[in-house]
Amino acid sequence: MIGFNAAANGAGTLRVISALVAPSITSTPSSQTVIAGNNVTFTAAANGNPTPTVQWQVSTNGGTSYSNISGATGTTLTLTAAATQNGARYRAVFTNSVGSATTSAATLTVQSAPTISTQPVSQAIRLGNNVTFTAAAAGNPTPTVQWQVSANGGLTFTNISGAISNTYQFTTSSSQNGNLYRAVYTNSVGTVATTAATLTVQVAPSVTTNPVSQTVVAGTNVTFTAGASGNPPPTVQWQVSTNGGTSYSNISGATNTTLIQAAISTALVSLPN
């Protein structure tokens, strides 16, 4: 500020002249970490004459370029943090008729609870073959993963030791048929579990009951019984041989575990292998 006296008609007059000064930053915004959905506030300040105006700007490409934020023309910028804003940089530009000054940029880190992006898929795999379940989730900080298994239809789940990656692979056994598998993702903000995928272990048929040879009087009924296990449950087709077992042919309609027929002549009856 400059002052001087000037005489006019014997009277002294003090005249004040204000010097024009370009903006000078006095307060820069600070980087902040906030949970998604919460408000975050950035503050900046500058001196200058005339009093400078302010325009906040944002960069979503690591500071390569900035764009103005519509309506953000106060020294305080308040916004609701969204996961998409993670890593965004904010700065304030102060301007008057003499020049402009820009604050350093503050980085916004938005923490968000895990959200599932890939669900594991139920699978049917043959006994002794490998099965792979895959899941994925996004979140900040990056979530950890823990696979769990339920052997009681989903009533309870237990952690699988060492199963801590997005992919869980193992060799199937018959005891695992019907088990449910899910992945649980966790970070400092929260925890979320995938839907459960069902494992169906397919097992080839295995004969558990063989038909017994019988002797009956011609014209009377004879009953043969057989049984087999497997997954899916096997179907049955009775066959007969009339040439000593050299060849067999299907018996029409004989698709139950019990075969009842009238004895006519000698024949060999069996289930197909």
GROMACS .gro file of C-alpha atoms in nm:
model
  273
    1MET     CA    1   0.000   0.000   0.000
    2ILE     CA    2   0.145   0.342  -0.099
    3GLY     CA    3   0.046   0.683   0.057
    4PHE     CA    4   0.146   1.040  -0.029
    5ASN     CA    5   0.034   1.403   0.035
    6ALA     CA    6  -0.066   1.653  -0.230
    7ALA     CA    7  -0.139   2.025  -0.164
    8ALA     CA    8  -0.443   2.188  -0.322
    9ASN     CA    9  -0.564   2.546  -0.227
   10GLY     CA   10  -0.360   2.532   0.088
   11ALA     CA   11  -0.530   2.212   0.205
   12GLY     CA   12  -0.342   1.886   0.241
   13THR     CA   13  -0.504   1.568   0.104
   14LEU     CA   14  -0.387   1.209   0.178
   15ARG     CA   15  -0.440   0.982  -0.117
   16VAL     CA   16  -0.403   0.599  -0.086
   17ILE     CA   17  -0.308   0.378  -0.376
   18SER     CA   18  -0.337  -0.005  -0.347
   19ALA     CA   19  -0.069  -0.206  -0.526
   20LEU     CA   20  -0.188  -0.490  -0.754
   21VAL     CA   21  -0.055  -0.827  -0.639
   22ALA     CA   22  -0.077  -1.164  -0.815
   23PRO     CA   23  -0.226  -1.456  -0.616
   24SER     CA   24   0.004  -1.633  -0.369
   25ILE     CA   25  -0.093  -1.972  -0.222
   26THR     CA   26  -0.117  -1.972   0.159
   27SER     CA   27  -0.288  -2.310   0.214
   28THR     CA   28  -0.278  -2.622  -0.004
   29PRO     CA   29  -0.527  -2.913   0.004
   30SER     CA   30  -0.418  -3.234   0.180
   31SER     CA   31  -0.445  -3.588   0.043
   32GLN     CA   32  -0.717  -3.788   0.216
   33THR     CA   33  -0.845  -4.143   0.261
   34VAL     CA   34  -1.219  -4.197   0.303
   35ILE     CA   35  -1.467  -4.483   0.282
   36ALA     CA   36  -1.694  -4.482  -0.022
   37GLY     CA   37  -2.021  -4.303   0.044
   38ASN     CA   38  -1.875  -4.065   0.302
   39ASN     CA   39  -1.805  -3.696   0.248
   40VAL     CA   40  -1.455  -3.559   0.197
   41THR     CA   41  -1.346  -3.195   0.216
   42PHE     CA   42  -1.050  -3.022   0.053
   43THR     CA   43  -0.948  -2.669   0.156
   44ALA     CA   44  -0.717  -2.414  -0.005
   45ALA     CA   45  -0.642  -2.041   0.033
   46ALA     CA   46  -0.446  -1.765  -0.139
   47ASN     CA   47  -0.364  -1.393  -0.100
   48GLY     CA   48  -0.366  -1.135  -0.377
   49ASN     CA   49  -0.499  -0.798  -0.484
   50PRO     CA   50  -0.760  -0.785  -0.616
   51THR     CA   51  -0.890  -1.076  -0.408
   52PRO     CA   52  -0.848  -1.380  -0.631
   53THR     CA   53  -1.130  -1.606  -0.741
   54VAL     CA   54  -1.092  -1.983  -0.710
   55GLN     CA   55  -1.170  -2.276  -0.938
   56TRP     CA   56  -1.126  -2.636  -0.828
   57GLN     CA   57  -1.002  -2.891  -1.081
   58VAL     CA   58  -0.981  -3.271  -1.092
   59SER     CA   59  -0.751  -3.515  -1.272
   60THR     CA   60  -0.847  -3.878  -1.332
   61ASN     CA   61  -0.531  -3.970  -1.524
   62GLY     CA   62  -0.265  -3.931  -1.260
   63GLY     CA   63  -0.218  -3.559  -1.308
   64THR     CA   64  -0.157  -3.562  -1.682
   65SER     CA   65  -0.451  -3.329  -1.738
   66TYR     CA   66  -0.706  -3.144  -1.524
   67SER     CA   67  -1.062  -3.028  -1.586
   68ASN     CA   68  -1.274  -2.773  -1.402
   69ILE     CA   69  -1.532  -2.897  -1.153
   70SER     CA   70  -1.861  -2.724  -1.226
   71GLY     CA   71  -1.970  -2.492  -0.944
   72ALA     CA   72  -1.658  -2.556  -0.735
   73THR     CA   73  -1.562  -2.190  -0.683
   74GLY     CA   74  -1.515  -2.164  -0.307
   75THR     CA   75  -1.205  -2.217  -0.097
   76THR     CA   76  -1.360  -2.540   0.035
   77LEU     CA   77  -1.453  -2.835  -0.188
   78THR     CA   78  -1.684  -3.098  -0.036
   79LEU     CA   79  -1.796  -3.408  -0.223
   80THR     CA   80  -1.932  -3.755  -0.158
   81ALA     CA   81  -1.663  -4.012  -0.229
   82ALA     CA   82  -1.739  -4.287  -0.479
   83ALA     CA   83  -1.527  -4.591  -0.558
   84THR     CA   84  -1.476  -4.457  -0.911
   85GLN     CA   85  -1.298  -4.152  -0.767
   86ASN     CA   86  -1.020  -4.356  -0.609
   87GLY     CA   87  -0.686  -4.206  -0.711
   88ALA     CA   88  -0.835  -3.878  -0.839
   89ARG     CA   89  -0.630  -3.564  -0.779
   90TYR     CA   90  -0.776  -3.229  -0.677
   91ARG     CA   91  -0.624  -2.881  -0.693
   92ALA     CA   92  -0.740  -2.518  -0.668
   93VAL     CA   93  -0.651  -2.244  -0.917
   94PHE     CA   94  -0.660  -1.886  -0.782
   95THR     CA   95  -0.689  -1.601  -1.035
   96ASN     CA   96  -0.706  -1.222  -1.036
   97SER     CA   97  -0.635  -0.950  -1.293
   98VAL     CA   98  -0.261  -0.976  -1.229
   99GLY     CA   99  -0.214  -1.350  -1.264
  100SER     CA  100  -0.294  -1.694  -1.131
  101ALA     CA  101  -0.149  -1.951  -0.890
  102THR     CA  102  -0.222  -2.321  -0.857
  103THR     CA  103  -0.201  -2.532  -0.542
  104SER     CA  104  -0.028  -2.866  -0.532
  105ALA     CA  105  -0.262  -3.158  -0.601
  106ALA     CA  106  -0.419  -3.367  -0.325
  107THR     CA  107  -0.490  -3.736  -0.391
  108LEU     CA  108  -0.819  -3.895  -0.288
  109THR     CA  109  -0.802  -4.258  -0.178
  110VAL     CA  110  -1.148  -4.413  -0.164
  111GLN     CA  111  -1.174  -4.732   0.037
  112SER     CA  112  -1.457  -4.968  -0.057
  113ALA     CA  113  -1.586  -5.300   0.073
  114PRO     CA  114  -1.538  -5.603  -0.153
  115THR     CA  115  -1.794  -5.659  -0.429
  116ILE     CA  116  -1.816  -5.991  -0.613
  117SER     CA  117  -1.737  -5.975  -0.984
  118THR     CA  118  -1.716  -6.350  -1.060
  119GLN     CA  119  -1.925  -6.620  -0.893
  120PRO     CA  120  -1.810  -6.986  -0.877
  121VAL     CA  121  -2.009  -7.222  -1.100
  122SER     CA  122  -2.155  -7.560  -0.995
  123GLN     CA  123  -1.983  -7.851  -1.168
  124ALA     CA  124  -2.021  -8.223  -1.235
  125ILE     CA  125  -1.682  -8.397  -1.251
  126ARG     CA  126  -1.587  -8.763  -1.277
  127LEU     CA  127  -1.436  -8.931  -0.974
  128GLY     CA  128  -1.058  -8.886  -0.960
  129ASN     CA  129  -1.049  -8.593  -1.203
  130ASN     CA  130  -0.954  -8.236  -1.115
  131VAL     CA  131  -1.217  -7.971  -1.053
  132THR     CA  132  -1.154  -7.595  -1.052
  133PHE     CA  133  -1.369  -7.328  -0.891
  134THR     CA  134  -1.302  -6.963  -0.976
  135ALA     CA  135  -1.418  -6.639  -0.815
  136ALA     CA  136  -1.317  -6.273  -0.813
  137ALA     CA  137  -1.396  -5.953  -0.625
  138ALA     CA  138  -1.305  -5.585  -0.639
  139GLY     CA  139  -1.243  -5.355  -0.344
  140ASN     CA  140  -0.997  -5.109  -0.192
  141PRO     CA  141  -0.775  -5.210  -0.023
  142THR     CA  142  -0.746  -5.521  -0.242
  143PRO     CA  143  -0.942  -5.793  -0.060
  144THR     CA  144  -0.797  -6.124   0.053
  145VAL     CA  145  -0.982  -6.448  -0.029
  146GLN     CA  146  -1.059  -6.762   0.169
  147TRP     CA  147  -1.240  -7.062   0.019
  148GLN     CA  148  -1.487  -7.248   0.237
  149VAL     CA  149  -1.670  -7.581   0.211
  150SER     CA  150  -2.002  -7.705   0.345
  151ALA     CA  151  -2.080  -8.075   0.377
  152ASN     CA  152  -2.428  -8.023   0.527
  153GLY     CA  153  -2.613  -7.847   0.249
  154GLY     CA  154  -2.498  -7.498   0.339
  155LEU     CA  155  -2.595  -7.498   0.707
  156THR     CA  156  -2.234  -7.431   0.805
  157PHE     CA  157  -1.911  -7.356   0.617
  158THR     CA  158  -1.552  -7.417   0.723
  159ASN     CA  159  -1.229  -7.268   0.590
  160ILE     CA  160  -1.020  -7.480   0.355
  161SER     CA  161  -0.656  -7.467   0.461
  162GLY     CA  162  -0.434  -7.296   0.204
  163ALA     CA  163  -0.721  -7.208  -0.032
  164ILE     CA  164  -0.645  -6.835  -0.051
  165SER     CA  165  -0.639  -6.750  -0.422
  166ASN     CA  166  -0.914  -6.671  -0.670
  167THR     CA  167  -0.885  -7.024  -0.812
  168TYR     CA  168  -0.934  -7.338  -0.604
  169GLN     CA  169  -0.845  -7.672  -0.765
  170PHE     CA  170  -0.841  -8.026  -0.625
  171THR     CA  171  -0.892  -8.392  -0.720
  172THR     CA  172  -1.242  -8.523  -0.661
  173SER     CA  173  -1.330  -8.805  -0.424
  174SER     CA  174  -1.664  -8.976  -0.373
  175SER     CA  175  -1.698  -8.824  -0.024
  176GLN     CA  176  -1.711  -8.476  -0.177
  177ASN     CA  177  -2.028  -8.540  -0.376
  178GLY     CA  178  -2.284  -8.270  -0.294
  179ASN     CA  179  -2.037  -8.042  -0.115
  180LEU     CA  180  -2.087  -7.667  -0.150
  181TYR     CA  181  -1.792  -7.434  -0.216
  182ARG     CA  182  -1.776  -7.056  -0.179
  183ALA     CA  183  -1.512  -6.780  -0.159
  184VAL     CA  184  -1.511  -6.516   0.115
  185TYR     CA  185  -1.345  -6.181   0.035
  186THR     CA  186  -1.229  -5.945   0.312
  187ASN     CA  187  -1.061  -5.608   0.346
  188SER     CA  188  -1.049  -5.339   0.615
  189VAL     CA  189  -1.389  -5.205   0.508
  190GLY     CA  190  -1.595  -5.523   0.503
  191THR     CA  191  -1.651  -5.887   0.403
  192VAL     CA  192  -1.861  -6.052   0.134
  193ALA     CA  193  -1.913  -6.416   0.031
  194THR     CA  194  -1.989  -6.552  -0.314
  195THR     CA  195  -2.286  -6.774  -0.381
  196ALA     CA  196  -2.214  -7.141  -0.314
  197ALA     CA  197  -2.133  -7.377  -0.601
  198THR     CA  198  -2.226  -7.746  -0.581
  199LEU     CA  199  -1.983  -8.025  -0.669
  200THR     CA  200  -2.137  -8.337  -0.820
  201VAL     CA  201  -1.888  -8.624  -0.829
  202GLN     CA  202  -1.978  -8.861  -1.111
  203VAL     CA  203  -1.905  -9.230  -1.046
  204ALA     CA  204  -1.925  -9.510  -1.303
  205PRO     CA  205  -2.170  -9.794  -1.224
  206SER     CA  206  -2.043 -10.067  -0.994
  207VAL     CA  207  -2.240 -10.391  -0.954
  208THR     CA  208  -2.340 -10.449  -0.593
  209THR     CA  209  -2.573 -10.748  -0.645
  210ASN     CA  210  -2.531 -11.016  -0.910
  211PRO     CA  211  -2.823 -11.235  -1.032
  212VAL     CA  212  -2.816 -11.591  -0.898
  213SER     CA  213  -2.837 -11.899  -1.125
  214GLN     CA  214  -3.163 -12.086  -1.076
  215THR     CA  215  -3.334 -12.416  -1.164
  216VAL     CA  216  -3.712 -12.410  -1.217
  217VAL     CA  217  -3.980 -12.618  -1.383
  218ALA     CA  218  -4.063 -12.513  -1.738
  219GLY     CA  219  -4.362 -12.280  -1.751
  220THR     CA  220  -4.318 -12.141  -1.403
  221ASN     CA  221  -4.196 -11.790  -1.333
  222VAL     CA  222  -3.834 -11.721  -1.245
  223THR     CA  223  -3.706 -11.405  -1.079
  224PHE     CA  224  -3.360 -11.254  -1.116
  225THR     CA  225  -3.241 -10.961  -0.907
  226ALA     CA  226  -2.941 -10.734  -0.956
  227GLY     CA  227  -2.814 -10.405  -0.816
  228ALA     CA  228  -2.554 -10.139  -0.891
  229SER     CA  229  -2.436  -9.809  -0.750
  230GLY     CA  230  -2.307  -9.500  -0.930
  231ASN     CA  231  -2.362  -9.127  -0.974
  232PRO     CA  232  -2.580  -9.032  -1.152
  233PRO     CA  233  -2.784  -9.340  -1.052
  234PRO     CA  234  -2.737  -9.596  -1.332
  235THR     CA  235  -3.020  -9.722  -1.548
  236VAL     CA  236  -3.062 -10.098  -1.600
  237GLN     CA  237  -3.120 -10.315  -1.905
  238TRP     CA  238  -3.149 -10.692  -1.877
  239GLN     CA  239  -3.001 -10.906  -2.152
  240VAL     CA  240  -3.029 -11.272  -2.247
  241SER     CA  241  -2.795 -11.515  -2.421
  242THR     CA  242  -2.923 -11.830  -2.594
  243ASN     CA  243  -2.583 -11.943  -2.720
  244GLY     CA  244  -2.393 -12.011  -2.402
  245GLY     CA  245  -2.285 -11.653  -2.346
  246THR     CA  246  -2.127 -11.595  -2.685
  247SER     CA  247  -2.360 -11.301  -2.745
  248TYR     CA  248  -2.635 -11.119  -2.559
  249SER     CA  249  -2.940 -10.923  -2.671
  250ASN     CA  250  -3.156 -10.678  -2.478
  251ILE     CA  251  -3.484 -10.801  -2.331
  252SER     CA  252  -3.755 -10.555  -2.432
  253GLY     CA  253  -3.898 -10.362  -2.137
  254ALA     CA  254  -3.665 -10.527  -1.884
  255THR     CA  255  -3.537 -10.207  -1.722
  256ASN     CA  256  -3.591 -10.274  -1.351
  257THR     CA  257  -3.352 -10.428  -1.101
  258THR     CA  258  -3.584 -10.731  -1.083
  259LEU     CA  259  -3.656 -10.948  -1.386
  260ILE     CA  260  -3.953 -11.188  -1.375
  261GLN     CA  261  -3.999 -11.427  -1.665
  262ALA     CA  262  -4.166 -11.756  -1.742
  263ALA     CA  263  -3.906 -12.029  -1.778
  264ILE     CA  264  -3.925 -12.179  -2.128
  265SER     CA  265  -3.581 -12.309  -2.205
  266THR     CA  266  -3.224 -12.281  -2.093
  267ALA     CA  267  -3.077 -11.932  -2.130
  268LEU     CA  268  -2.815 -11.713  -1.970
  269VAL     CA  269  -2.945 -11.382  -1.838
  270SER     CA  270  -2.724 -11.097  -1.730
  271LEU     CA  271  -2.682 -10.726  -1.682
  272PRO     CA  272  -2.455 -10.550  -1.930
  273ASN     CA  273  -2.108 -10.468  -1.798
   0.00000   0.00000   0.00000
